[in-house]
PDB file of N, CA and C in Angstrom:
ATOM      1  N   MET A 220       0.836  -1.171   0.000  1.00 82.00           N
ATOM      2  CA  MET A 220       0.000   0.000   0.000  1.00 82.00           C
ATOM      3  C   MET A 220       0.881   1.235   0.000  1.00 82.00           C
ATOM      4  N   ILE A 221       0.464   2.247  -0.715  1.00 88.00           N
ATOM      5  CA  ILE A 221       1.169   3.518  -0.733  1.00 88.00           C
ATOM      6  C   ILE A 221       0.529   4.406   0.326  1.00 88.00           C
ATOM      7  N   TYR A 222       1.318   4.857   1.290  1.00 88.00           N
ATOM      8  CA  TYR A 222       0.771   5.647   2.386  1.00 88.00           C
ATOM      9  C   TYR A 222       0.447   7.073   1.952  1.00 88.00           C
ATOM     10  N   ARG A 223       1.341   7.711   1.213  1.00 89.00           N
ATOM     11  CA  ARG A 223       1.131   9.082   0.739  1.00 89.00           C
ATOM     12  C   ARG A 223       1.257   9.126  -0.788  1.00 89.00           C
ATOM     13  N   PRO A 224       0.188   8.858  -1.524  1.00 92.00           N
ATOM     14  CA  PRO A 224       0.245   8.916  -2.980  1.00 92.00           C
ATOM     15  C   PRO A 224       0.550  10.350  -3.441  1.00 92.00           C
ATOM     16  N   ALA A 225       1.391  10.472  -4.445  1.00 93.00           N
ATOM     17  CA  ALA A 225       1.771  11.784  -4.961  1.00 93.00           C
ATOM     18  C   ALA A 225       1.379  11.894  -6.433  1.00 93.00           C
ATOM     19  N   PRO A 226       0.942  13.068  -6.869  1.00 95.00           N
ATOM     20  CA  PRO A 226       0.607  13.253  -8.282  1.00 95.00           C
ATOM     21  C   PRO A 226       1.780  12.859  -9.176  1.00 95.00           C
ATOM     22  N   GLY A 227       1.470  12.142 -10.256  1.00 95.00           N
ATOM     23  CA  GLY A 227       2.489  11.688 -11.188  1.00 95.00           C
ATOM     24  C   GLY A 227       3.070  10.324 -10.864  1.00 95.00           C
ATOM     25  N   GLN A 228       2.750   9.781  -9.707  1.00 95.00           N
ATOM     26  CA  GLN A 228       3.274   8.471  -9.296  1.00 95.00           C
ATOM     27  C   GLN A 228       2.563   7.367 -10.067  1.00 95.00           C
ATOM     28  N   ARG A 229       3.330   6.410 -10.592  1.00 96.00           N
ATOM     29  CA  ARG A 229       2.776   5.269 -11.306  1.00 96.00           C
ATOM     30  C   ARG A 229       2.334   4.218 -10.287  1.00 96.00           C
ATOM     31  N   VAL A 230       1.126   3.687 -10.455  1.00 96.00           N
ATOM     32  CA  VAL A 230       0.566   2.744  -9.498  1.00 96.00           C
ATOM     33  C   VAL A 230      -0.114   1.578 -10.200  1.00 96.00           C
ATOM     34  N   THR A 231      -0.299   0.512  -9.433  1.00 96.00           N
ATOM     35  CA  THR A 231      -1.088  -0.643  -9.844  1.00 96.00           C
ATOM     36  C   THR A 231      -2.210  -0.790  -8.826  1.00 96.00           C
ATOM     37  N   LEU A 232      -3.428  -0.984  -9.305  1.00 96.00           N
ATOM     38  CA  LEU A 232      -4.569  -1.207  -8.413  1.00 96.00           C
ATOM     39  C   LEU A 232      -4.679  -2.699  -8.136  1.00 96.00           C
ATOM     40  N   ARG A 233      -4.835  -3.041  -6.873  1.00 95.00           N
ATOM     41  CA  ARG A 233      -5.006  -4.454  -6.491  1.00 95.00           C
ATOM     42  C   ARG A 233      -6.207  -4.572  -5.572  1.00 95.00           C
ATOM     43  N   TYR A 234      -7.020  -5.588  -5.829  1.00 94.00           N
ATOM     44  CA  TYR A 234      -8.211  -5.823  -5.034  1.00 94.00           C
ATOM     45  C   TYR A 234      -8.213  -7.249  -4.507  1.00 94.00           C
ATOM     46  N   ARG A 235      -8.878  -7.467  -3.373  1.00 94.00           N
ATOM     47  CA  ARG A 235      -9.002  -8.814  -2.813  1.00 94.00           C
ATOM     48  C   ARG A 235      -9.862  -9.656  -3.751  1.00 94.00           C
ATOM     49  N   PRO A 236      -9.716 -10.979  -3.680  1.00 95.00           N
ATOM     50  CA  PRO A 236     -10.434 -11.857  -4.609  1.00 95.00           C
ATOM     51  C   PRO A 236     -11.945 -11.625  -4.676  1.00 95.00           C
ATOM     52  N   ALA A 237     -12.585 -11.313  -3.560  1.00 94.00           N
ATOM     53  CA  ALA A 237     -14.034 -11.129  -3.555  1.00 94.00           C
ATOM     54  C   ALA A 237     -14.476  -9.893  -4.342  1.00 94.00           C
ATOM     55  N   LEU A 238     -13.594  -8.921  -4.532  1.00 93.00           N
ATOM     56  CA  LEU A 238     -13.956  -7.690  -5.231  1.00 93.00           C
ATOM     57  C   LEU A 238     -13.380  -7.571  -6.639  1.00 93.00           C
ATOM     58  N   ARG A 239     -12.560  -8.505  -7.058  1.00 93.00           N
ATOM     59  CA  ARG A 239     -11.889  -8.398  -8.356  1.00 93.00           C
ATOM     60  C   ARG A 239     -12.868  -8.346  -9.512  1.00 93.00           C
ATOM     61  N   ALA A 240     -13.835  -9.235  -9.549  1.00 93.00           N
ATOM     62  CA  ALA A 240     -14.796  -9.249 -10.649  1.00 93.00           C
ATOM     63  C   ALA A 240     -15.742  -8.057 -10.550  1.00 93.00           C
ATOM     64  N   TYR A 241     -16.081  -7.671  -9.341  1.00 93.00           N
ATOM     65  CA  TYR A 241     -17.015  -6.557  -9.124  1.00 93.00           C
ATOM     66  C   TYR A 241     -16.444  -5.238  -9.640  1.00 93.00           C
ATOM     67  N   THR A 242     -15.176  -4.966  -9.338  1.00 92.00           N
ATOM     68  CA  THR A 242     -14.578  -3.692  -9.757  1.00 92.00           C
ATOM     69  C   THR A 242     -14.071  -3.743 -11.189  1.00 92.00           C
ATOM     70  N   GLY A 243     -13.540  -4.874 -11.587  1.00 94.00           N
ATOM     71  CA  GLY A 243     -12.958  -4.989 -12.920  1.00 94.00           C
ATOM     72  C   GLY A 243     -11.660  -4.216 -13.076  1.00 94.00           C
ATOM     73  N   LEU A 244     -11.061  -3.824 -11.966  1.00 95.00           N
ATOM     74  CA  LEU A 244      -9.858  -2.995 -12.017  1.00 95.00           C
ATOM     75  C   LEU A 244      -8.616  -3.678 -11.455  1.00 95.00           C
ATOM     76  N   HIS A 245      -8.719  -4.930 -11.055  1.00 95.00           N
ATOM     77  CA  HIS A 245      -7.572  -5.618 -10.469  1.00 95.00           C
ATOM     78  C   HIS A 245      -6.409  -5.649 -11.456  1.00 95.00           C
ATOM     79  N   LEU A 246      -5.250  -5.232 -10.992  1.00 94.00           N
ATOM     80  CA  LEU A 246      -3.991  -5.160 -11.746  1.00 94.00           C
ATOM     81  C   LEU A 246      -4.008  -4.109 -12.863  1.00 94.00           C
ATOM     82  N   ALA A 247      -4.927  -3.145 -12.779  1.00 95.00           N
ATOM     83  CA  ALA A 247      -4.919  -2.026 -13.730  1.00 95.00           C
ATOM     84  C   ALA A 247      -3.777  -1.087 -13.364  1.00 95.00           C
ATOM     85  N   HIS A 248      -3.135  -0.502 -14.371  1.00 96.00           N
ATOM     86  CA  HIS A 248      -2.019   0.413 -14.164  1.00 96.00           C
ATOM     87  C   HIS A 248      -2.455   1.828 -14.497  1.00 96.00           C
ATOM     88  N   GLY A 249      -1.899   2.787 -13.750  1.00 96.00           N
ATOM     89  CA  GLY A 249      -2.255   4.171 -14.019  1.00 96.00           C
ATOM     90  C   GLY A 249      -1.329   5.138 -13.313  1.00 96.00           C
ATOM     91  N   THR A 250      -1.719   6.410 -13.357  1.00 97.00           N
ATOM     92  CA  THR A 250      -0.942   7.494 -12.772  1.00 97.00           C
ATOM     93  C   THR A 250      -1.829   8.279 -11.821  1.00 97.00           C
ATOM     94  N   VAL A 251      -1.302   8.596 -10.648  1.00 97.00           N
ATOM     95  CA  VAL A 251      -2.042   9.385  -9.670  1.00 97.00           C
ATOM     96  C   VAL A 251      -2.217  10.799 -10.214  1.00 97.00           C
ATOM     97  N   VAL A 252      -3.461  11.285 -10.215  1.00 97.00           N
ATOM     98  CA  VAL A 252      -3.751  12.653 -10.640  1.00 97.00           C
ATOM     99  C   VAL A 252      -3.787  13.555  -9.418  1.00 97.00           C
ATOM    100  N   VAL A 253      -4.551  13.154  -8.413  1.00 96.00           N
ATOM    101  CA  VAL A 253      -4.663  13.925  -7.171  1.00 96.00           C
ATOM    102  C   VAL A 253      -5.059  12.974  -6.051  1.00 96.00           C
ATOM    103  N   ALA A 254      -4.610  13.290  -4.836  1.00 94.00           N
ATOM    104  CA  ALA A 254      -4.941  12.476  -3.671  1.00 94.00           C
ATOM    105  C   ALA A 254      -5.593  13.354  -2.619  1.00 94.00           C
ATOM    106  N   GLY A 255      -6.546  12.782  -1.914  1.00 90.00           N
ATOM    107  CA  GLY A 255      -7.207  13.510  -0.844  1.00 90.00           C
ATOM    108  C   GLY A 255      -6.260  13.750   0.320  1.00 90.00           C
ATOM    109  N   THR A 256      -6.608  14.722   1.141  1.00 87.00           N
ATOM    110  CA  THR A 256      -5.815  15.031   2.337  1.00 87.00           C
ATOM    111  C   THR A 256      -6.752  15.118   3.526  1.00 87.00           C
ATOM    112  N   GLY A 257      -6.172  15.193   4.690  1.00 82.00           N
ATOM    113  CA  GLY A 257      -6.988  15.364   5.888  1.00 82.00           C
ATOM    114  C   GLY A 257      -7.333  14.045   6.545  1.00 82.00           C
ATOM    115  N   ARG A 258      -8.269  14.147   7.475  1.00 84.00           N
ATOM    116  CA  ARG A 258      -8.685  12.969   8.242  1.00 84.00           C
ATOM    117  C   ARG A 258      -9.629  12.095   7.430  1.00 84.00           C
ATOM    118  N   GLY A 259      -9.793  10.897   7.927  1.00 82.00           N
ATOM    119  CA  GLY A 259     -10.740   9.991   7.286  1.00 82.00           C
ATOM    120  C   GLY A 259     -10.109   9.199   6.164  1.00 82.00           C
ATOM    121  N   PRO A 260     -10.926   8.508   5.402  1.00 87.00           N
ATOM    122  CA  PRO A 260     -10.407   7.714   4.289  1.00 87.00           C
ATOM    123  C   PRO A 260      -9.747   8.622   3.247  1.00 87.00           C
ATOM    124  N   ILE A 261      -8.617   8.184   2.741  1.00 90.00           N
ATOM    125  CA  ILE A 261      -7.912   8.934   1.704  1.00 90.00           C
ATOM    126  C   ILE A 261      -8.228   8.285   0.359  1.00 90.00           C
ATOM    127  N   ASN A 262      -8.906   9.012  -0.502  1.00 94.00           N
ATOM    128  CA  ASN A 262      -9.214   8.531  -1.838  1.00 94.00           C
ATOM    129  C   ASN A 262      -8.290   9.188  -2.843  1.00 94.00           C
ATOM    130  N   VAL A 263      -8.061   8.504  -3.947  1.00 96.00           N
ATOM    131  CA  VAL A 263      -7.101   8.964  -4.940  1.00 96.00           C
ATOM    132  C   VAL A 263      -7.739   8.898  -6.324  1.00 96.00           C
ATOM    133  N   LEU A 264      -7.561   9.957  -7.106  1.00 97.00           N
ATOM    134  CA  LEU A 264      -8.013   9.967  -8.493  1.00 97.00           C
ATOM    135  C   LEU A 264      -6.862   9.445  -9.340  1.00 97.00           C
ATOM    136  N   VAL A 265      -7.131   8.372 -10.085  1.00 97.00           N
ATOM    137  CA  VAL A 265      -6.102   7.716 -10.896  1.00 97.00           C
ATOM    138  C   VAL A 265      -6.541   7.735 -12.355  1.00 97.00           C
ATOM    139  N   GLU A 266      -5.627   8.124 -13.232  1.00 97.00           N
ATOM    140  CA  GLU A 266      -5.881   8.028 -14.670  1.00 97.00           C
ATOM    141  C   GLU A 266      -5.279   6.718 -15.147  1.00 97.00           C
ATOM    142  N   LEU A 267      -6.138   5.815 -15.618  1.00 97.00           N
ATOM    143  CA  LEU A 267      -5.680   4.513 -16.081  1.00 97.00           C
ATOM    144  C   LEU A 267      -5.031   4.645 -17.451  1.00 97.00           C
ATOM    145  N   GLU A 268      -4.310   3.600 -17.849  1.00 95.00           N
ATOM    146  CA  GLU A 268      -3.625   3.606 -19.147  1.00 95.00           C
ATOM    147  C   GLU A 268      -4.584   3.765 -20.315  1.00 95.00           C
ATOM    148  N   ASP A 269      -5.835   3.331 -20.139  1.00 94.00           N
ATOM    149  CA  ASP A 269      -6.807   3.452 -21.232  1.00 94.00           C
ATOM    150  C   ASP A 269      -7.508   4.810 -21.239  1.00 94.00           C
ATOM    151  N   GLY A 270      -7.098   5.721 -20.349  1.00 95.00           N
ATOM    152  CA  GLY A 270      -7.641   7.071 -20.324  1.00 95.00           C
ATOM    153  C   GLY A 270      -8.772   7.296 -19.347  1.00 95.00           C
ATOM    154  N   ARG A 271      -9.305   6.219 -18.765  1.00 96.00           N
ATOM    155  CA  ARG A 271     -10.390   6.374 -17.793  1.00 96.00           C
ATOM    156  C   ARG A 271      -9.868   6.993 -16.503  1.00 96.00           C
ATOM    157  N   LEU A 272     -10.709   7.784 -15.837  1.00 97.00           N
ATOM    158  CA  LEU A 272     -10.403   8.312 -14.518  1.00 97.00           C
ATOM    159  C   LEU A 272     -11.217   7.539 -13.499  1.00 97.00           C
ATOM    160  N   VAL A 273     -10.558   7.022 -12.465  1.00 97.00           N
ATOM    161  CA  VAL A 273     -11.255   6.281 -11.419  1.00 97.00           C
ATOM    162  C   VAL A 273     -10.801   6.795 -10.062  1.00 97.00           C
ATOM    163  N   VAL A 274     -11.694   6.699  -9.092  1.00 96.00           N
ATOM    164  CA  VAL A 274     -11.367   7.046  -7.714  1.00 96.00           C
ATOM    165  C   VAL A 274     -11.244   5.741  -6.944  1.00 96.00           C
ATOM    166  N   ALA A 275     -10.125   5.596  -6.230  1.00 94.00           N
ATOM    167  CA  ALA A 275      -9.882   4.373  -5.470  1.00 94.00           C
ATOM    168  C   ALA A 275      -9.330   4.729  -4.102  1.00 94.00           C
ATOM    169  N   PRO A 276      -9.619   3.922  -3.090  1.00 93.00           N
ATOM    170  CA  PRO A 276      -9.004   4.139  -1.785  1.00 93.00           C
ATOM    171  C   PRO A 276      -7.500   3.880  -1.880  1.00 93.00           C
ATOM    172  N   ARG A 277      -6.720   4.617  -1.110  1.00 92.00           N
ATOM    173  CA  ARG A 277      -5.265   4.457  -1.196  1.00 92.00           C
ATOM    174  C   ARG A 277      -4.811   3.054  -0.825  1.00 92.00           C
ATOM    175  N   GLY A 278      -5.614   2.305  -0.089  1.00 92.00           N
ATOM    176  CA  GLY A 278      -5.266   0.939   0.287  1.00 92.00           C
ATOM    177  C   GLY A 278      -5.203  -0.008  -0.893  1.00 92.00           C
ATOM    178  N   GLN A 279      -5.789   0.384  -2.015  1.00 94.00           N
ATOM    179  CA  GLN A 279      -5.770  -0.455  -3.210  1.00 94.00           C
ATOM    180  C   GLN A 279      -4.577  -0.143  -4.112  1.00 94.00           C
ATOM    181  N   LEU A 280      -3.795   0.871  -3.772  1.00 95.00           N
ATOM    182  CA  LEU A 280      -2.683   1.312  -4.627  1.00 95.00           C
ATOM    183  C   LEU A 280      -1.355   0.706  -4.191  1.00 95.00           C
ATOM    184  N   PHE A 281      -0.610   0.224  -5.161  1.00 95.00           N
ATOM    185  CA  PHE A 281       0.720  -0.308  -4.928  1.00 95.00           C
ATOM    186  C   PHE A 281       1.645   0.268  -5.967  1.00 95.00           C
ATOM    187  N   GLU A 282       2.922   0.437  -5.605  1.00 93.00           N
ATOM    188  CA  GLU A 282       3.879   0.958  -6.571  1.00 93.00           C
ATOM    189  C   GLU A 282       3.920   0.029  -7.777  1.00 93.00           C
ATOM    190  N   GLU A 283       3.966   0.626  -8.949  1.00 84.00           N
ATOM    191  CA  GLU A 283       4.000  -0.169 -10.166  1.00 84.00           C
ATOM    192  C   GLU A 283       5.339  -0.879 -10.260  1.00 84.00           C
ATOM    193  N   SER A 284       5.276  -2.179 -10.491  1.00 72.00           N
ATOM    194  CA  SER A 284       6.514  -2.951 -10.621  1.00 72.00           C
ATOM    195  C   SER A 284       7.092  -2.728 -12.001  1.00 72.00           C
ATOM    196  N   THR A 285       8.414  -2.739 -12.085  1.00 62.00           N
ATOM    197  CA  THR A 285       9.091  -2.492 -13.361  1.00 62.00           C
ATOM    198  C   THR A 285       9.376  -3.761 -14.124  1.00 62.00           C
ATOM    199  N   SER A 286       8.997  -4.912 -13.563  1.00 54.00           N
ATOM    200  CA  SER A 286       9.274  -6.176 -14.259  1.00 54.00           C
ATOM    201  C   SER A 286       8.171  -6.565 -15.198  1.00 54.00           C
TER     202      SER A 286
END
């Protein structure tokens, strides 16, 4: 999990098995556009490689692997 997502950071979205089919975003790659601040849940706006914009909780974000 990325604790402090930063704009421009490359990320991979990962979801638990029960939510993978529901979200359809498991292992999607993208770039952080903006991240929420303050108390409470931190949500992040991510631009996926296909151009879609999605909002995801920061707990679903992992640094993109280079392999």
